[in-house]
One Martini backbone bead per residue (centre of mass of N, CA, C, O) as a GRO file, in nm:
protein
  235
    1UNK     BB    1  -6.289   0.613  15.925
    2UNK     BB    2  -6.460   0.378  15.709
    3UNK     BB    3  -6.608   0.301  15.375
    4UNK     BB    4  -6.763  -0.007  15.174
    5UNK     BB    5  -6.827  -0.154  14.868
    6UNK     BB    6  -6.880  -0.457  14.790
    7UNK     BB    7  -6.746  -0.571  14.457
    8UNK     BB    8  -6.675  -0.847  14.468
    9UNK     BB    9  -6.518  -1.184  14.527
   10UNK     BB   10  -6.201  -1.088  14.626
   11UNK     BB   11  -6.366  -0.968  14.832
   12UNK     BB   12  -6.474  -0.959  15.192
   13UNK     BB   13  -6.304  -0.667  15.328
   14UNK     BB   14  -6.178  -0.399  15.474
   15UNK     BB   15  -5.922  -0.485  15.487
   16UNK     BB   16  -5.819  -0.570  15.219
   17UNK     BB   17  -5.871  -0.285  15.102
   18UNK     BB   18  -5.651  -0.152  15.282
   19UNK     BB   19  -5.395  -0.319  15.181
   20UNK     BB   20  -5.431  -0.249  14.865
   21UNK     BB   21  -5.414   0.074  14.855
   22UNK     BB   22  -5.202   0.238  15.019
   23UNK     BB   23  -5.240   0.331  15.323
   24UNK     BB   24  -4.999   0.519  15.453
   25UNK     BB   25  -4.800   0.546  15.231
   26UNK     BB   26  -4.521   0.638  15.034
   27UNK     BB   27  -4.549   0.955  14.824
   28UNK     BB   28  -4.521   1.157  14.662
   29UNK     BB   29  -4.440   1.472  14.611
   30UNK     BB   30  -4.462   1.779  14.478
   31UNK     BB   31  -4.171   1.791  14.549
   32UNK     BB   32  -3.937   1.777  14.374
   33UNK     BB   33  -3.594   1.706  14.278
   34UNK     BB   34  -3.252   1.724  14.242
   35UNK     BB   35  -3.014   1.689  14.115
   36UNK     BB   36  -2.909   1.406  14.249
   37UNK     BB   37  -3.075   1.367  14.452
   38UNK     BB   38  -3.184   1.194  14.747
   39UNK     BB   39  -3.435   0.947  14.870
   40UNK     BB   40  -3.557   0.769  15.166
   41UNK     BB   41  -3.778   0.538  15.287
   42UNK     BB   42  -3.858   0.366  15.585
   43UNK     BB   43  -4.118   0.154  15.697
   44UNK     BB   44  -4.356   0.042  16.000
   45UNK     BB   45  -4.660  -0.110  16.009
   46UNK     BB   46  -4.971  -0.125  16.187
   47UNK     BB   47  -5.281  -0.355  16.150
   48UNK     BB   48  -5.591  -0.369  16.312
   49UNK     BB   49  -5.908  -0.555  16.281
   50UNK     BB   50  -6.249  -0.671  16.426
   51UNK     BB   51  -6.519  -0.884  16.418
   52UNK     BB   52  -6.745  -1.136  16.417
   53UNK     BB   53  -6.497  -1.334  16.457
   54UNK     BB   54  -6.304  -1.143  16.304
   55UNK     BB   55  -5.950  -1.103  16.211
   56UNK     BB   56  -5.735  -0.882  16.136
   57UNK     BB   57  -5.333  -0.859  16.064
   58UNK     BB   58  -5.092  -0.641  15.979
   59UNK     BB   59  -4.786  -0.607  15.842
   60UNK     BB   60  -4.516  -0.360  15.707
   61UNK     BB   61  -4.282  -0.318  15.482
   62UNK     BB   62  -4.079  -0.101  15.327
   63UNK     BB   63  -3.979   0.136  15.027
   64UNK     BB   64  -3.847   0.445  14.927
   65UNK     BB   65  -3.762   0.620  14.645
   66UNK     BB   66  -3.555   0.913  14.537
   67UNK     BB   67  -3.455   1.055  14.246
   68UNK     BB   68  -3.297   1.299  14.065
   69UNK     BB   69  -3.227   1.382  13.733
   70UNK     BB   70  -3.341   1.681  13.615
   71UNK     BB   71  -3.465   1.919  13.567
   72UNK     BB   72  -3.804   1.851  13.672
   73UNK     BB   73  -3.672   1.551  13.697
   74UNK     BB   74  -3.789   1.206  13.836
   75UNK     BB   75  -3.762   0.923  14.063
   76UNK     BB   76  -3.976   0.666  14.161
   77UNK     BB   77  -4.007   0.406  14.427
   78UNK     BB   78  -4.162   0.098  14.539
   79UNK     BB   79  -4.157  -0.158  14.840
   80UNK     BB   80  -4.378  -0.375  14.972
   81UNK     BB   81  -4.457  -0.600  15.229
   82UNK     BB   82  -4.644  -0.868  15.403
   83UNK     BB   83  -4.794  -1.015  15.732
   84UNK     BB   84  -5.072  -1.193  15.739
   85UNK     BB   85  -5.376  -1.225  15.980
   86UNK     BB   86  -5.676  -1.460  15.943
   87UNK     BB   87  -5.974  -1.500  16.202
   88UNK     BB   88  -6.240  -1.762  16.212
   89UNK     BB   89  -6.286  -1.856  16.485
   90UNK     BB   90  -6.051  -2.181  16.437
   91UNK     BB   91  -5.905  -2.004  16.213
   92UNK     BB   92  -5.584  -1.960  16.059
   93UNK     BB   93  -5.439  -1.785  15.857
   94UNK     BB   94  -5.085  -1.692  15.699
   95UNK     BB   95  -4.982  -1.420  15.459
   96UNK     BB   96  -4.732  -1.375  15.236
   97UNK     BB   97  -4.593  -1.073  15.072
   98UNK     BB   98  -4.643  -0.824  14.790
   99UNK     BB   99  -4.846  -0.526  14.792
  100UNK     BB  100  -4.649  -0.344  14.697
  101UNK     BB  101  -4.527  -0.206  14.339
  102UNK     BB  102  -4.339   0.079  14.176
  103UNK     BB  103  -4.271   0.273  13.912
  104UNK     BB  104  -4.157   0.635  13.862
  105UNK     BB  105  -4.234   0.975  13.673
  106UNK     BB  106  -4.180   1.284  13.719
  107UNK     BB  107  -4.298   1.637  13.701
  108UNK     BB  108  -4.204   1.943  13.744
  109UNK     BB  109  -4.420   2.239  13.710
  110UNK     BB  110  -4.404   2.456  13.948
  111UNK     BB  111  -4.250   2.610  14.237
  112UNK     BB  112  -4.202   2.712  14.571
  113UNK     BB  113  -4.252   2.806  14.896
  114UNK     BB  114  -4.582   2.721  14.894
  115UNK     BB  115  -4.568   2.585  14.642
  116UNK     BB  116  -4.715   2.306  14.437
  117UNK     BB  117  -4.674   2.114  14.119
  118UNK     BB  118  -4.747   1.765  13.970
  119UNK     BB  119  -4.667   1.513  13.730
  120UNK     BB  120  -4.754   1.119  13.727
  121UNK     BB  121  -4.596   0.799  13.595
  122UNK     BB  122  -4.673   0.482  13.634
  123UNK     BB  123  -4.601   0.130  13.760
  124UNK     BB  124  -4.774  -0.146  13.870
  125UNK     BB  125  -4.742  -0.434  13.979
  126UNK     BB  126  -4.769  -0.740  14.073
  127UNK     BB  127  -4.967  -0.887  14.327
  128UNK     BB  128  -4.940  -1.117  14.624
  129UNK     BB  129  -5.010  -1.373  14.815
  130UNK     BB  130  -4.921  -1.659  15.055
  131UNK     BB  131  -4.962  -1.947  15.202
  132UNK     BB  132  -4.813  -2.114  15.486
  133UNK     BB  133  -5.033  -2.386  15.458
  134UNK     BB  134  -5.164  -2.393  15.186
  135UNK     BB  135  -4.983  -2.260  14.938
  136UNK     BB  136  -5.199  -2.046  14.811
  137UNK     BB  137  -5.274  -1.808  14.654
  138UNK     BB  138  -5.370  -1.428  14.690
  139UNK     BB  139  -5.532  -1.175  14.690
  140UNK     BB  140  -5.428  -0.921  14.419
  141UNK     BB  141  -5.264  -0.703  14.194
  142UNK     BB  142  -5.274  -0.590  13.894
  143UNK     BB  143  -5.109  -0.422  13.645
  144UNK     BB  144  -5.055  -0.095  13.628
  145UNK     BB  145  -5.138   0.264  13.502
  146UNK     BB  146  -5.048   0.563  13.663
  147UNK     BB  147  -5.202   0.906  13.680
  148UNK     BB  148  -5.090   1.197  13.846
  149UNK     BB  149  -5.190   1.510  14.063
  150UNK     BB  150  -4.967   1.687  14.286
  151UNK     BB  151  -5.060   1.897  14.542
  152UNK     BB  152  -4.904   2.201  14.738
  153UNK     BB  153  -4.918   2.362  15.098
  154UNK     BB  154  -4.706   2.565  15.281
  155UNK     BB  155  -4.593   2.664  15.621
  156UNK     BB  156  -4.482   2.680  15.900
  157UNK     BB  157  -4.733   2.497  16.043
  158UNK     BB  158  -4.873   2.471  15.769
  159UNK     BB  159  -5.036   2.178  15.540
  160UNK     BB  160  -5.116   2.066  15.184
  161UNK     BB  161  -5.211   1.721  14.997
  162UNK     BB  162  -5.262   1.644  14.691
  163UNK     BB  163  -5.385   1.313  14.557
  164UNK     BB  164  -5.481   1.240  14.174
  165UNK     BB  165  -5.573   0.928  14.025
  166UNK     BB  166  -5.521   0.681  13.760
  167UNK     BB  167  -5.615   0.365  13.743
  168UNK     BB  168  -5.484   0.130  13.490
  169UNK     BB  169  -5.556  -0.173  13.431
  170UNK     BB  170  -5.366  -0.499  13.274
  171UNK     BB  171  -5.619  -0.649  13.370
  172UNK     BB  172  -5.907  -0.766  13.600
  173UNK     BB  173  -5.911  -0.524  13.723
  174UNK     BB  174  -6.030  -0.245  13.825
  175UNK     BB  175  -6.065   0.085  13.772
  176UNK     BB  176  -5.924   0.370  13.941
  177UNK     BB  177  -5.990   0.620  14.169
  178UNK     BB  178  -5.757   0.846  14.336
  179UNK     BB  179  -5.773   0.983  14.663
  180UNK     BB  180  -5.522   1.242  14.857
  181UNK     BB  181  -5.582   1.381  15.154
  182UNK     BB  182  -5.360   1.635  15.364
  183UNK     BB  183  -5.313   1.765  15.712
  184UNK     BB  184  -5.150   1.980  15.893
  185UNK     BB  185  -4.943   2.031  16.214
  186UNK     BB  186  -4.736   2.223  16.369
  187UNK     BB  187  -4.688   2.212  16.693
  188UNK     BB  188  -4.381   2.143  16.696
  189UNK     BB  189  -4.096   1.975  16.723
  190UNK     BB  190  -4.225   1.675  16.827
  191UNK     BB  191  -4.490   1.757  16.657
  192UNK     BB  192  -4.758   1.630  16.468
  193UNK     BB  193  -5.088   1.705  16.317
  194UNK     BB  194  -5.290   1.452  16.127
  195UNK     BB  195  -5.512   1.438  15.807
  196UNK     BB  196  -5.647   1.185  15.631
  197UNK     BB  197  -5.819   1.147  15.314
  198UNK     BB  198  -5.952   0.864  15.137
  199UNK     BB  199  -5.992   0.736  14.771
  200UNK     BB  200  -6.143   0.438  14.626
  201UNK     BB  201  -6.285   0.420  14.292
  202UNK     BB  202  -6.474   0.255  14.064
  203UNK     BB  203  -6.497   0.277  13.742
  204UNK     BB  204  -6.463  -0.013  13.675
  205UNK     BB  205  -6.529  -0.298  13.599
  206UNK     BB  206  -6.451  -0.648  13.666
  207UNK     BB  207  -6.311  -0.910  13.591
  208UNK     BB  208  -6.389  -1.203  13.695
  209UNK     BB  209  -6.139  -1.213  13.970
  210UNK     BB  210  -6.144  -0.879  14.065
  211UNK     BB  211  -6.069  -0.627  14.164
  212UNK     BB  212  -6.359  -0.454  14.369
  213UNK     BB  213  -6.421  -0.115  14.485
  214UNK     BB  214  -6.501   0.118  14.768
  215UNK     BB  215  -6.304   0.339  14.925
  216UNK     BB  216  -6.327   0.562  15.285
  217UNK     BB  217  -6.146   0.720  15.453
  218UNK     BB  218  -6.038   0.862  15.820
  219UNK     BB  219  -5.688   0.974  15.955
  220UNK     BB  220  -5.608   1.021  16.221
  221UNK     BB  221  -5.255   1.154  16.335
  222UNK     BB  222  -4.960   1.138  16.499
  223UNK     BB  223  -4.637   1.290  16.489
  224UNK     BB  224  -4.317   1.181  16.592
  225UNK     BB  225  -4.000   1.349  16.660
  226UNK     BB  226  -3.737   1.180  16.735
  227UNK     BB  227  -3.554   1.270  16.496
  228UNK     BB  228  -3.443   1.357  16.205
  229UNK     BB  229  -3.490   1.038  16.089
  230UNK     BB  230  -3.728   0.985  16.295
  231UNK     BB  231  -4.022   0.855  16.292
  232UNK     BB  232  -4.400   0.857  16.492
  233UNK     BB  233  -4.683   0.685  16.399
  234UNK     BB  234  -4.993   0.766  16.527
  235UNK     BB  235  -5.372   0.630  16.449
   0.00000   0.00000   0.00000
């Protein structure tokens, strides 16, 4: 379930609110990587949501990466893609682009068995879709620079990660506070079952017709382990 409040022109649904947060992707761990070590990770989303006569439907396609640099620094990148489909009585949009684009560079702090923190600062590209019927720019997200704290705990079959930071815009979007919180449970070795609770409150307004919005949601969701590579996420 998730709760928003529109305060921009350039939102106009909770749909979108959804799309360009970042809700659900790959992001830094508080264990950060050993030198030259490397991490891929490709993900494929897909979401709908409908009600009085509206419909968003979105695929999204990822790709998450990290290496180790030297002890206690790493770098990470994210390349997000998507494409949506917004359907209004008998209207239909079509739009493709880029949703999400950043690279970090994260320091651990801390590091154990049981736990660590961690802290990152990135840059977000610009990003926005195009109407492939309209062939017009679609709302999208000016760059930023983000600084985040994140912190984690787990044990055999327990864990918990806190990610904390400010997004602050380099364009027309208001700055945003954003947190995600996930807690998980190995149930055995084929599933995990997880909760995520996010939230991105606007703390500055937004100038012209700039992203502008308060979200926040809780996502139940079930990790199937297909094999040691493979996992698929229902929720």
């Amino acid at each position: 379930m998730g709760g928003m409040r529109d305060r921009g022109p350039r939102v106009t649904a909770a749909a979108f609110a959804v799309a360009c947060s970042g809700i659900g992707d790959a992001h830094a761990s508080p264990w950060g990587r050993a030198p030259k070590e490397e991490l891929t990770i490709y993900r494929f989303d897909y979401y709908r949501s409908s009600g009085q006569k509206r419909a968003f439907e979105q695929i999204v396609l990822e790709i998450y990466l990290e290496k180790g640099l030297i002890e206690k620094w790493s770098l990470s990148g994210k390349l997000a893609q998507s494409w949506q489909v917004t359907e209004f009585q008998q209207i239909r949009d079509d739009r493709f682009g880029v949703v999400d684009a950043d690279v970090g560079l994260q320091r651990q702090l801390t590091n154990s068995d049981y736990g660590a923190t961690a802290i990152r600062v990135g840059y977000a590209f610009d990003t926005g879709t195009q109407s492939l019927a309209l062939g017009n720019d679609g709302s999208g997200r000016d760059s930023a620079i983000d600084l985040a704290f994140l912190w984690g705990h787990g044990r055999e079959r327990e864990f918990m990660s806190l990610r904390t930071g400010y997004r602050a815009s380099l364009g027309d979007d208001a700055d945003f506070l954003n947190t995600d919180l996930s807690l998980g449970y190995h149930a055995d070795e084929s599933a995990t079952f997880l909760i995520d609770v996010y939230s991105s409150i606007a703390v500055k307004n937004a100038r012209n017709k700039g992203v502008d919005y308060d979200l926040v949601t809780v996502a139940p969701a079930v990790l199937l382990h297909l094999s040691d590579r493979r996992k698929l996420q229902i929720g």
